[in-house]
Short mmCIF file of C-alpha atoms in Angstrom, two decimals:
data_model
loop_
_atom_site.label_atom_id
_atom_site.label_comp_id
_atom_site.label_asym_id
_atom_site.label_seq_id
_atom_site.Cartn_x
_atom_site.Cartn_y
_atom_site.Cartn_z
CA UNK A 22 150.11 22.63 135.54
CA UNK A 23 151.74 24.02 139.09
CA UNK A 24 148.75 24.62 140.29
CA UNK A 25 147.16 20.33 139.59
CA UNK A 26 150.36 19.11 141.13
CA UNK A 27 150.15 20.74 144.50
CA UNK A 28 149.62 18.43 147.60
CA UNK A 29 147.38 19.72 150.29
CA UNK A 30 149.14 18.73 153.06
CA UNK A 31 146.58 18.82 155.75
CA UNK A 32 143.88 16.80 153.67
CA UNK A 33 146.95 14.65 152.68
CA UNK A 34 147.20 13.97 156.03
CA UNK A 35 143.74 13.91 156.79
CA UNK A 36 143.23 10.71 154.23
CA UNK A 37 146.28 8.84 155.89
CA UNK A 38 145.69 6.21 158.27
CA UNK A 39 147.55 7.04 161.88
CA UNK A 40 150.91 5.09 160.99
CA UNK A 41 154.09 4.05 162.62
CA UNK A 42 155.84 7.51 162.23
CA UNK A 43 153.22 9.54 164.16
CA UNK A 44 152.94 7.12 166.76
CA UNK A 45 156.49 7.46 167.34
CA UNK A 46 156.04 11.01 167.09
CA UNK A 47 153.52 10.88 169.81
CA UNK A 48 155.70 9.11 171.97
CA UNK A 49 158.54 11.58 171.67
CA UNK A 50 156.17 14.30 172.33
CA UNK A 51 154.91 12.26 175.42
CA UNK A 52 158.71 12.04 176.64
CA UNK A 53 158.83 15.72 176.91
CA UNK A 54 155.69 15.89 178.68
CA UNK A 55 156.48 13.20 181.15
CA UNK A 56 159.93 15.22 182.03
CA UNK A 57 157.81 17.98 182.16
CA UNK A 58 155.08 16.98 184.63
CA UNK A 59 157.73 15.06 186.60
CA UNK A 60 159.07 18.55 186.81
CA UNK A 61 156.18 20.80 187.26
CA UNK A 62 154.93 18.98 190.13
CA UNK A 63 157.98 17.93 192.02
CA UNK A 64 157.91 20.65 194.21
CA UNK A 65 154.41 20.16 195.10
CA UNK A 66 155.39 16.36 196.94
CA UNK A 67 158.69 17.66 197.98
CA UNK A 68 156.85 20.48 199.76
CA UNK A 69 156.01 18.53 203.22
CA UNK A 70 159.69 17.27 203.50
CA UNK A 71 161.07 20.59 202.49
CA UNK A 72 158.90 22.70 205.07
CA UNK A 73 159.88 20.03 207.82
CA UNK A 74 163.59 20.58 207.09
CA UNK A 75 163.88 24.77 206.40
CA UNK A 76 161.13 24.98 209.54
CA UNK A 77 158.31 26.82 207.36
CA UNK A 78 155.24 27.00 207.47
CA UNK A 79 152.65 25.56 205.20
CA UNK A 80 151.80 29.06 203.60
CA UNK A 81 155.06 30.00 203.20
CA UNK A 82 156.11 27.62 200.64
CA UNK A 83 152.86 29.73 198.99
CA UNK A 84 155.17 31.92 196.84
CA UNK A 85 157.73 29.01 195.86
CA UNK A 86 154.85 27.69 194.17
CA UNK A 87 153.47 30.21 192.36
CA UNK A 88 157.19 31.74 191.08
CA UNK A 89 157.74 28.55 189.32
CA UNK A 90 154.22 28.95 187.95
CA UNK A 91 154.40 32.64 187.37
CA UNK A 92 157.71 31.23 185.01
CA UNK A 93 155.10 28.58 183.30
CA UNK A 94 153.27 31.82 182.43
CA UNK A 95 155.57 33.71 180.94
CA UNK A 96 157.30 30.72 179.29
CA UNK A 97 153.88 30.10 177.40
CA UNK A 98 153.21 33.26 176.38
CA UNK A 99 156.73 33.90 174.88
CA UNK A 100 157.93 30.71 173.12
CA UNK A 101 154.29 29.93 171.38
CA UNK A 102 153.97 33.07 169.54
CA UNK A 103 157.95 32.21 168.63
CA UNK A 104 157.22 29.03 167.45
CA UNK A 105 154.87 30.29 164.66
CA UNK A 106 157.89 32.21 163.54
CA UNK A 107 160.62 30.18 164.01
CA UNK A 108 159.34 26.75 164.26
CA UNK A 109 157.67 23.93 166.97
CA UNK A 110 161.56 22.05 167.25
CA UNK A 111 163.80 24.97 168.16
CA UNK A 112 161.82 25.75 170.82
CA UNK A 113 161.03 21.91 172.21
CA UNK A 114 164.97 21.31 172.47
CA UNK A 115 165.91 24.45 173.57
CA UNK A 116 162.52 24.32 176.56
CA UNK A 117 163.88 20.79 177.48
CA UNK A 118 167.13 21.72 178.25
CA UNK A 119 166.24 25.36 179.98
CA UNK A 120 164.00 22.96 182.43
CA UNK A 121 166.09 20.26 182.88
CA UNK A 122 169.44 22.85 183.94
CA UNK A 123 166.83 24.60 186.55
CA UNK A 124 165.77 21.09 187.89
CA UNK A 125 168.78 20.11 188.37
CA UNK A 126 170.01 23.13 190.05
CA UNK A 127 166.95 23.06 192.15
CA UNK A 128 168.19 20.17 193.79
CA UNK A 129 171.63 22.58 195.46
CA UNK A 130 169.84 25.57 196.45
CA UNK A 131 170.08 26.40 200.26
CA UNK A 132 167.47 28.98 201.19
CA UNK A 133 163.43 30.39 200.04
CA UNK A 134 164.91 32.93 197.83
CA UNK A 135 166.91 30.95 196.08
CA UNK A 136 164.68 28.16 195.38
CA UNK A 137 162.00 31.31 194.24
CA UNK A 138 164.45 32.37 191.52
CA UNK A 139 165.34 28.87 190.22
CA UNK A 140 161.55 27.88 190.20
CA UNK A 141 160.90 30.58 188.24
CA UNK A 142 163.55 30.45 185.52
CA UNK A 143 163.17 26.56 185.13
CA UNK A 144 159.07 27.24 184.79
CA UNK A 145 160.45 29.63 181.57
CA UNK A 146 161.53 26.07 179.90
CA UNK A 147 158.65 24.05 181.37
CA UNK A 148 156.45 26.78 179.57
CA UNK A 149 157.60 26.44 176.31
CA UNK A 150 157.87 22.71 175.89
CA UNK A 151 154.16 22.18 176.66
CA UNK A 152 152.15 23.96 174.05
CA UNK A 153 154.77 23.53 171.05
CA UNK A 154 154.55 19.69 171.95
CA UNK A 155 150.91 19.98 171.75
CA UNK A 156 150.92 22.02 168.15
CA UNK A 157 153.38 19.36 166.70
CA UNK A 158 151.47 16.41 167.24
CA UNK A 159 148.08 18.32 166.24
CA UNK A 160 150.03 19.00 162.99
CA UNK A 161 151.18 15.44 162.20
CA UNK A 162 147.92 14.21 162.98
CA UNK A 163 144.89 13.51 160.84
CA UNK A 164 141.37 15.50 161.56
CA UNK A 165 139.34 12.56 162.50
CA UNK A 166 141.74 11.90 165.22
CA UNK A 167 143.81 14.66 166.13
CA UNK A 168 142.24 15.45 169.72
CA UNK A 169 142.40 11.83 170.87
CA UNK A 170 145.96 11.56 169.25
CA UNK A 171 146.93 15.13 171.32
CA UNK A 172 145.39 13.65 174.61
CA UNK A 173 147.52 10.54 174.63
CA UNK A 174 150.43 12.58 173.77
CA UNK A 175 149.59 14.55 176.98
CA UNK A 176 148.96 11.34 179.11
CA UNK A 177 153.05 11.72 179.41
CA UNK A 178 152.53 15.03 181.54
CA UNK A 179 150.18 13.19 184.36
CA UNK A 180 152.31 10.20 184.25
CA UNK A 181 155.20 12.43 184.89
CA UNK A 182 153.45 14.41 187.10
CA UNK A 183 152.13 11.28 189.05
CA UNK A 184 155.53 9.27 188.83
CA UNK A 185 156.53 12.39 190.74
CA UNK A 186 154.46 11.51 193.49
CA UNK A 187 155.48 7.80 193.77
CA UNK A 188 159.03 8.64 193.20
CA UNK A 189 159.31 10.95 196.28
CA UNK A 190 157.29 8.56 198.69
CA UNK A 191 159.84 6.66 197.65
CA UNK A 192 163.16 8.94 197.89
CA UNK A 193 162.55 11.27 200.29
CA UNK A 194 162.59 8.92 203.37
CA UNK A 195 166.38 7.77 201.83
CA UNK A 196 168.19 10.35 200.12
CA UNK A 197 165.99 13.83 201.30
CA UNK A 198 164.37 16.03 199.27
CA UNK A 199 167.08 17.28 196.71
CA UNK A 200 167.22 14.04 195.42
CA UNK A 201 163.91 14.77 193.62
CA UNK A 202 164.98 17.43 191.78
CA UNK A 203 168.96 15.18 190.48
CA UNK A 204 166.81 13.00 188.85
CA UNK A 205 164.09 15.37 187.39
CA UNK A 206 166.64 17.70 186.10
CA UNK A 207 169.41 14.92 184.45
CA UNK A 208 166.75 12.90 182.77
CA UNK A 209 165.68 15.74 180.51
CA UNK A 210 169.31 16.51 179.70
CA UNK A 211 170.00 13.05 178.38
CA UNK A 212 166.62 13.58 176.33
CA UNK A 213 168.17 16.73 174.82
CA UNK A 214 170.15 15.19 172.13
CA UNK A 215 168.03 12.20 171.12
CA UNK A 216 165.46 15.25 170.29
CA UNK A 217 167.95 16.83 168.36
CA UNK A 218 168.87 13.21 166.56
CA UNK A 219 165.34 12.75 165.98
CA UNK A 220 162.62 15.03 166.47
CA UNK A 221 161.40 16.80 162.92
CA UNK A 222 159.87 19.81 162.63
CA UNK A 223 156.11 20.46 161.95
CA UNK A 224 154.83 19.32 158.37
CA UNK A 225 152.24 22.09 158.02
CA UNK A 226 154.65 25.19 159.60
CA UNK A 227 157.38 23.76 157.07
CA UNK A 228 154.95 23.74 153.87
CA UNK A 229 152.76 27.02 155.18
CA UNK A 230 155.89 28.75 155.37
CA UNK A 231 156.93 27.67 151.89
CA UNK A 232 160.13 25.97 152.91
CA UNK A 233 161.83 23.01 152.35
CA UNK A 234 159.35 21.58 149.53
CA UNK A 235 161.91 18.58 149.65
CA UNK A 236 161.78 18.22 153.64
CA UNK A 237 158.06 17.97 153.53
CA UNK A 238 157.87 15.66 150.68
CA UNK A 239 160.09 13.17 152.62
CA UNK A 240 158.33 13.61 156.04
CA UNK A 241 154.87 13.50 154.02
CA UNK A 242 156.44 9.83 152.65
CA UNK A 243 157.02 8.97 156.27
CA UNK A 244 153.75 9.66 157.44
CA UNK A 245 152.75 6.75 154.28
CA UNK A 246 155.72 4.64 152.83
CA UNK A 247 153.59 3.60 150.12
CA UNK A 248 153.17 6.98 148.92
CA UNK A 249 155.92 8.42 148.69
CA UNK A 250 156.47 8.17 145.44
CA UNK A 251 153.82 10.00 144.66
CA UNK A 252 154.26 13.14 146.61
CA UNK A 253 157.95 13.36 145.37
CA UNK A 254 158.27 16.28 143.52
CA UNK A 255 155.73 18.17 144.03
CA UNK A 256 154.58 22.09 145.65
CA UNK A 257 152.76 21.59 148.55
CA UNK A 258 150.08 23.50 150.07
CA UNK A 259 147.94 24.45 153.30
CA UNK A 260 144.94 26.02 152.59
CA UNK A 261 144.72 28.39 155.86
CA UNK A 262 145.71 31.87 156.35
CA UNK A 263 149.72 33.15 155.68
CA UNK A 264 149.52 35.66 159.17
CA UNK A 265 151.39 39.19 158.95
CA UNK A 266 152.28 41.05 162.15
CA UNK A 267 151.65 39.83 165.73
CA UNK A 268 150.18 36.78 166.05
CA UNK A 269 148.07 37.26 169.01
CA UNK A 270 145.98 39.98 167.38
CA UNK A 271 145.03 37.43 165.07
CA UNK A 272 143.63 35.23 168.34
CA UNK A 273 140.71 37.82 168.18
CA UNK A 274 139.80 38.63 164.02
CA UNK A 275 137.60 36.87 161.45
CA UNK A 276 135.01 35.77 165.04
CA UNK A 277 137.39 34.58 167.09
CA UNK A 278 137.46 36.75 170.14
CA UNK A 279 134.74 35.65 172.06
CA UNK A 280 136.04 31.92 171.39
CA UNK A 281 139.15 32.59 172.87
CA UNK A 282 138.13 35.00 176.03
CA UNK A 283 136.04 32.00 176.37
CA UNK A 284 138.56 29.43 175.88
CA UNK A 285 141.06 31.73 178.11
CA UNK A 286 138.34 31.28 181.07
CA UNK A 287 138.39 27.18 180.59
CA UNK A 288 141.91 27.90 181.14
CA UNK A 289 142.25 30.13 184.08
CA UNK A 290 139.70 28.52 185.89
CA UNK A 291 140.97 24.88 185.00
CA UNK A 292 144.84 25.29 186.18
CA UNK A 293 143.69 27.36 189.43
CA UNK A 294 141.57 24.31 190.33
CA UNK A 295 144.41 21.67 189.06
CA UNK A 296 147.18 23.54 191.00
CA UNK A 297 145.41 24.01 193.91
CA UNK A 298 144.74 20.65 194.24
CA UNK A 299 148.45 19.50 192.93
CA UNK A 300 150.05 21.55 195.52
CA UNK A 301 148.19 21.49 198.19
CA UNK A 302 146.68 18.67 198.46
CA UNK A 303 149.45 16.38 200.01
CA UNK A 304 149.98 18.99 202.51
CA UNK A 305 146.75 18.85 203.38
CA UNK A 306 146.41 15.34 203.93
CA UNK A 307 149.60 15.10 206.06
CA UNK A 308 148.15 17.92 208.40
CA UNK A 309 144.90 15.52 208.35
CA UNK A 310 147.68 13.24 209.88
CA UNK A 311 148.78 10.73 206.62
CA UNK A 312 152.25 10.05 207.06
CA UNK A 313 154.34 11.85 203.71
CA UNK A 314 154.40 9.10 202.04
CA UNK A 315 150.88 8.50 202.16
CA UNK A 316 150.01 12.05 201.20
CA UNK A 317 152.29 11.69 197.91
CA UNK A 318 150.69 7.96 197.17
CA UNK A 319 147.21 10.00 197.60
CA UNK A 320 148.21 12.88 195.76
CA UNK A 321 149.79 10.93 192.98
CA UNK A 322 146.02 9.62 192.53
CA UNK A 323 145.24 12.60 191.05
CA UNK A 324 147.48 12.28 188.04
CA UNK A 325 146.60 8.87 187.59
CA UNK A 326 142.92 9.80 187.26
CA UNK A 327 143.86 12.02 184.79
CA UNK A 328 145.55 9.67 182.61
CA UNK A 329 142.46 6.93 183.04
CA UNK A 330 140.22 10.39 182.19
CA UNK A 331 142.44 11.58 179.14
CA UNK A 332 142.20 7.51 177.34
CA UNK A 333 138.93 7.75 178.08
CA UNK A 334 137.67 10.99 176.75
CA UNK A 335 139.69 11.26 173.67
CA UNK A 336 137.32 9.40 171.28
CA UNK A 337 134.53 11.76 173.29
CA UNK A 338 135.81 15.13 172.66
CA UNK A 339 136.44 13.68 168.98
CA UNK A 340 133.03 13.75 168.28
CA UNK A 341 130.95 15.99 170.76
CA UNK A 342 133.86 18.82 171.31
CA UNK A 343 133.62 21.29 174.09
CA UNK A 344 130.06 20.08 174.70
CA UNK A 345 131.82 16.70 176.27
CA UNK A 346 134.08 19.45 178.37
CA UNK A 347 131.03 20.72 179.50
CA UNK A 348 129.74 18.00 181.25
CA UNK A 349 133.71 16.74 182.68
CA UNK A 350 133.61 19.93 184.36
CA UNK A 351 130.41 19.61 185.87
CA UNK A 352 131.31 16.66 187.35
CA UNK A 353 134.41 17.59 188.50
CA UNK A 354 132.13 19.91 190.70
CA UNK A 355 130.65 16.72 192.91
CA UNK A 356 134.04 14.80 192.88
CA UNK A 357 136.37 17.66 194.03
CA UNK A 358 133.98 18.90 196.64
CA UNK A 359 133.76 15.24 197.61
CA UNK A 360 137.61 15.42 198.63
CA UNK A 361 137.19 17.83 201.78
CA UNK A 362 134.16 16.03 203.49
CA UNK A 363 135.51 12.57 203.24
CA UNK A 364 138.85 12.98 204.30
CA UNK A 365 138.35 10.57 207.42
CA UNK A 366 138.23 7.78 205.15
CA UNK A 367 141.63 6.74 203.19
CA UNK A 368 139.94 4.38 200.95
CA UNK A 369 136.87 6.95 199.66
CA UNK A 370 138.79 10.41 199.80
CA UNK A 371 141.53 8.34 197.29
CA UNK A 372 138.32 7.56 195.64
CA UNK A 373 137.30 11.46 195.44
CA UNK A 374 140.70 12.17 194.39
CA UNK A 375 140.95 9.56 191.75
CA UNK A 376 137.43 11.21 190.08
CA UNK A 377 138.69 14.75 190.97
CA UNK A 378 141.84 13.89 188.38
CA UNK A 379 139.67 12.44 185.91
CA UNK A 380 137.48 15.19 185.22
CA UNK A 381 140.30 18.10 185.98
CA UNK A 382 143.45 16.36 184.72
CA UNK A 383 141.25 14.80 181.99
CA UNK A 384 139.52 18.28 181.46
CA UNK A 385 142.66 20.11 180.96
CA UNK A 386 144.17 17.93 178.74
CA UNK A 387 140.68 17.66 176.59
CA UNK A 388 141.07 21.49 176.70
CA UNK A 389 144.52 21.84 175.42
CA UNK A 390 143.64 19.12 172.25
CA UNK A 391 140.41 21.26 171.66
CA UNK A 392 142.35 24.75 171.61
CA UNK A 393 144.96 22.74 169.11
CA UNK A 394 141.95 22.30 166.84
CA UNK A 395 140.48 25.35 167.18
CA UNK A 396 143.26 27.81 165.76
CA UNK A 397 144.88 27.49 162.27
CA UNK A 398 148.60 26.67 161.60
CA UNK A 399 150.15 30.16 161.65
CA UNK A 400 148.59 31.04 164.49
CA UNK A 401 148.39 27.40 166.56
CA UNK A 402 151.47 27.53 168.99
CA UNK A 403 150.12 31.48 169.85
CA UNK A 404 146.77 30.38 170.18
CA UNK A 405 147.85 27.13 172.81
CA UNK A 406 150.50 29.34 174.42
CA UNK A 407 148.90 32.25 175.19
CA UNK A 408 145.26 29.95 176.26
CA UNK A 409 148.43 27.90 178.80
CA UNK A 410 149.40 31.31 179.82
CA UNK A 411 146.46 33.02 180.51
CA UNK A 412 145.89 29.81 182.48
CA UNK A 413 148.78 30.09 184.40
CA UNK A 414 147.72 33.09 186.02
CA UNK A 415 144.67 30.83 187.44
CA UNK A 416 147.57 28.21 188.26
CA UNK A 417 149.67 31.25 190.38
CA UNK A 418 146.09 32.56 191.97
CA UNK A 419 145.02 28.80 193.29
CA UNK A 420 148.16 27.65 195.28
CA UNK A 421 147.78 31.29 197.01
CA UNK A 422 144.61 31.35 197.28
CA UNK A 423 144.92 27.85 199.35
CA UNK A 424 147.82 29.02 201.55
CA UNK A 425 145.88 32.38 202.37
CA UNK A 426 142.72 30.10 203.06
CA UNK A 427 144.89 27.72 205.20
CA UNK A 428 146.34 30.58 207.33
CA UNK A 429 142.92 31.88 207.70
CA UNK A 430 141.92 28.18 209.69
CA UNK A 431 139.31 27.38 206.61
CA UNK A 432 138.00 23.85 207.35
CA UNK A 433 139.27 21.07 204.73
CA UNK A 434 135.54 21.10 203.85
CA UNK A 435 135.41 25.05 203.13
CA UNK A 436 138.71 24.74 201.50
CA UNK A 437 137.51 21.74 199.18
CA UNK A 438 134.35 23.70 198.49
CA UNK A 439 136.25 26.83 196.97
CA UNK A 440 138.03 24.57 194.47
CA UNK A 441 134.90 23.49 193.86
CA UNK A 442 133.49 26.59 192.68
CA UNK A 443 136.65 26.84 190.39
CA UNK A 444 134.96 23.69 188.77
CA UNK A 445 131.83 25.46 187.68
CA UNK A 446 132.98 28.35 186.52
CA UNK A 447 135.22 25.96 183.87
CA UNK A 448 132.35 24.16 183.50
CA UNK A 449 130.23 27.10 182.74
CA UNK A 450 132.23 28.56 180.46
CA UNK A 451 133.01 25.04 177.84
CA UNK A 452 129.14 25.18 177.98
CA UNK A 453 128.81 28.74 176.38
CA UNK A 454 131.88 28.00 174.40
CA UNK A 455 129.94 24.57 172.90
CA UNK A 456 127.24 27.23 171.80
CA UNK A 457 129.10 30.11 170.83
CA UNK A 458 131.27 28.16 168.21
CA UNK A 459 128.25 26.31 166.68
CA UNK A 460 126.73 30.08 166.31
CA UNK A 461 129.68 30.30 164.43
CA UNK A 462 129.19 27.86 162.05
CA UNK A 463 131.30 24.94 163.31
CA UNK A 464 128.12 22.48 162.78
CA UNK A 465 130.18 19.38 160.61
CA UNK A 466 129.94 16.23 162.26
CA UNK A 467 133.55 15.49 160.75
CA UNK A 468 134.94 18.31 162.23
CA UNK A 469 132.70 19.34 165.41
CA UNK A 470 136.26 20.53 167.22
CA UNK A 471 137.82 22.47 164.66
CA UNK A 472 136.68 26.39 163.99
CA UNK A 473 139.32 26.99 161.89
CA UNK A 474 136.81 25.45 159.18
CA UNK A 475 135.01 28.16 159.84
CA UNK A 476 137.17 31.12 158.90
CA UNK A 477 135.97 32.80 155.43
CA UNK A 478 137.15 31.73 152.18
CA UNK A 479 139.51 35.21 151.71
CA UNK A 480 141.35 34.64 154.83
CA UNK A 481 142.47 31.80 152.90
CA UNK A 482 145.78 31.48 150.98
#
């Protein structure tokens, strides 16, 4: 009798339509995201005004970049693996206030060491907020549209990351630099309680887990007022695997380890190409002789070809999966490669920018939705985490990699041309991925993006 009455809650949620309550989900998601890539990438248009003021060079600011990224790293790898244990809205709250207290103390730091250190502690909280956000609204979300639902939730980090841009052009000439960093680190301190008020915590970790039979009934109700009647009551299920031990061993059992080396690449190669472009590039194109306001505007075009990229792919990598990530990528090649030989024209190297974020911004994001589908529940916030923080290390490499080039007198071309390569190699690898999960067995039409589907019927609880 039990055993007729339980509710699978992923197929439950799988025959909902996408209702008011995950939409607002979404959005809150998206808030933490914006904060986030407002964060993340502040430094990056602050950099020209900053160097200007301490009298450093371009290269130096090399490390600053890549200790707040090193942080993203280890931020990643630490609080996704904890949110399997411990849940996806501990760990959003508590990220969101670790990055908004290093923000904001970001802005009253005096010397390169100092800002180092800061950069790197608030990166621990700007790790962890990004691939818990992702897992939670994977998990409200049904099958049918879970990447495109992830990839708008993840619009907020461009549009963060791009407001960041317009927001300095704007600021800087004002109120300096550290004004940047006052308004990046209160606005995700006023956030902090309203997430507290009303964020809930993931459907699937609460019924996997076997608690709170009553809190998932009621957040099950949510997801479909006129159903919740019916789900009152009753034991609830998700049939996927209950996970003993550490969770990242599990990233590479029952055929998943060439998957994720494979996804791992996408990632490295992905953020060193992203970061060495979101750093850099304003820099660049103020030694090119922009003005720094100019160089942010330009820069910011990079995030806001990402956002165009992400609305436009998500129905895309819905149905033809890392295949569709294939092909960004390879374009991406052409568009970033574009940037360093038309940088005498304003109007066509925005233009090459623009493309550049549509297939790398819009990439990434497609990439983070796809590794949300690929991993089951127990181990989802490991397998996003650790996939963002092997990536990280590609996000440390690339801003060093451009300072080195830049004290070395590379060309803009030459320069361009190595991020380039970065492109490929991403590109490259989402191709043999495409193959290596259909090998698997991942060959549904309904579910072209999801290998869990694929794990054996005794891994299954």
């Amino acid at each position: 009798m039990v055993e007729t009455e339980a509710t699978d809650v992923a197929d439950y949620i799988d025959r909902q339509p996408v209702g008011g309550f995950q939409i607002r989900l979404l959005l809150t998601c998206a808030a933490v995201l914006f904060l986030d890539g407002f964060d993340t990438q502040a430094i990056g248009y602050v950099a020209p005004a900053l160097a200007k003021k301490w009298n450093l060079s371009r290269a130096a600011l090399g490390p600053v970049f890549s200790a707040g990224l090193f942080g993203l790293m280890i931020g990643a790898l630490i609080f996704g693996p904890l949110a399997d244990r411990i849940g996806r809205r501990k760990i959003i709250i508590f990220s969101t206030l670790a990055f908004g207290i290093g923000t904001l103390a970001t802005a009253f730091v005096n010397d390169v060491t100092a800002l180092m250190v800061i950069r790197l502690l608030t990166g621990f909280g700007l790790g962890g907020a990004m691939p818990n956000a992702v897992a939670m609204t994977s998990e409200f979300s049904p099958h049918r549209r879970r990447a495109t639902m992830v990839m708008i939730m993840f619009c907020g980090f461009s549009v963060g990351a791009a407001l960041g841009g317009l927001l300095a052009a704007a600021l800087i000439p004002h109120y300096g630099w550290r004004s940047v960093f006052v308004v990046g680190g209160v606005a995700p301190l006023l956030l902090a309680p309203f997430l507290a008020w009303r964020l809930p915590e993931s459907v699937r970790f609460l019924a996997l887990s076997g608690r709170a039979p009553a809190r998932v009934a009621e957040l099950l109700g949510r997801i479909n007022p006129d159903a919740a009647r019916a789900v009152s009551g009753r034991q609830f299920v998700v049939h996927e695997p209950r996970l003993e031990g550490l969770r990242v061993l599990h990233l590479f059992t029952d055929g998943r380890t060439l998957p994720t080396l494979l996804l791992w690449v996408v990632f490295f190669m992905s953020l060193l190409d992203l970061y060495f472009l979101a750093n850099w590039l304003p820099t660049v194109l103020n030694d090119l002789g922009a003005s720094v306001s100019a160089a942010a505007l330009i820069g910011a075009m990079l995030q806001v070809g990402g956002v165009v990229g992400t609305f436009a792919l998500g129905s895309v990598v819905d149905r033809f999966s890392f295949r569709a990530l294939a092909l960004v990528y390879f374009v991406a090649v052409f568009a970033v490669g574009a940037i360093g030989q038309l940088s005498h024209s304003v109007v066509l190297v925005t233009l090459a920018v623009f493309v550049a974020g549509f297939c790398i911004v819009g990439g990434q994001i497609a990439a983070n939705a796809l590794a949300a589908n690929f991993y089951p529940t127990a181990m989802r916030a490991t397998g996003i985490g650790w996939a963002l923080g092997i990536g990280r290390v590609g996000s440390i490499i690339g801003p060093l990699i451009a300072g080195a080039l830049m004290s070395a007198k590379w060309s803009t071309g030459e320069l361009f041309m190595t991020a380039a390569s970065a492109a490929l190699c991403a590109a490259l690898a989402a191709f043999t991925l495409s193959r290596a999960v259909r090998l698997g067995g991942d060959s549904g039409a309904s579910r072209a993006s999801s290998f869990d589907a694929t794990l054996p019927a005794a891994t299954r609880t």
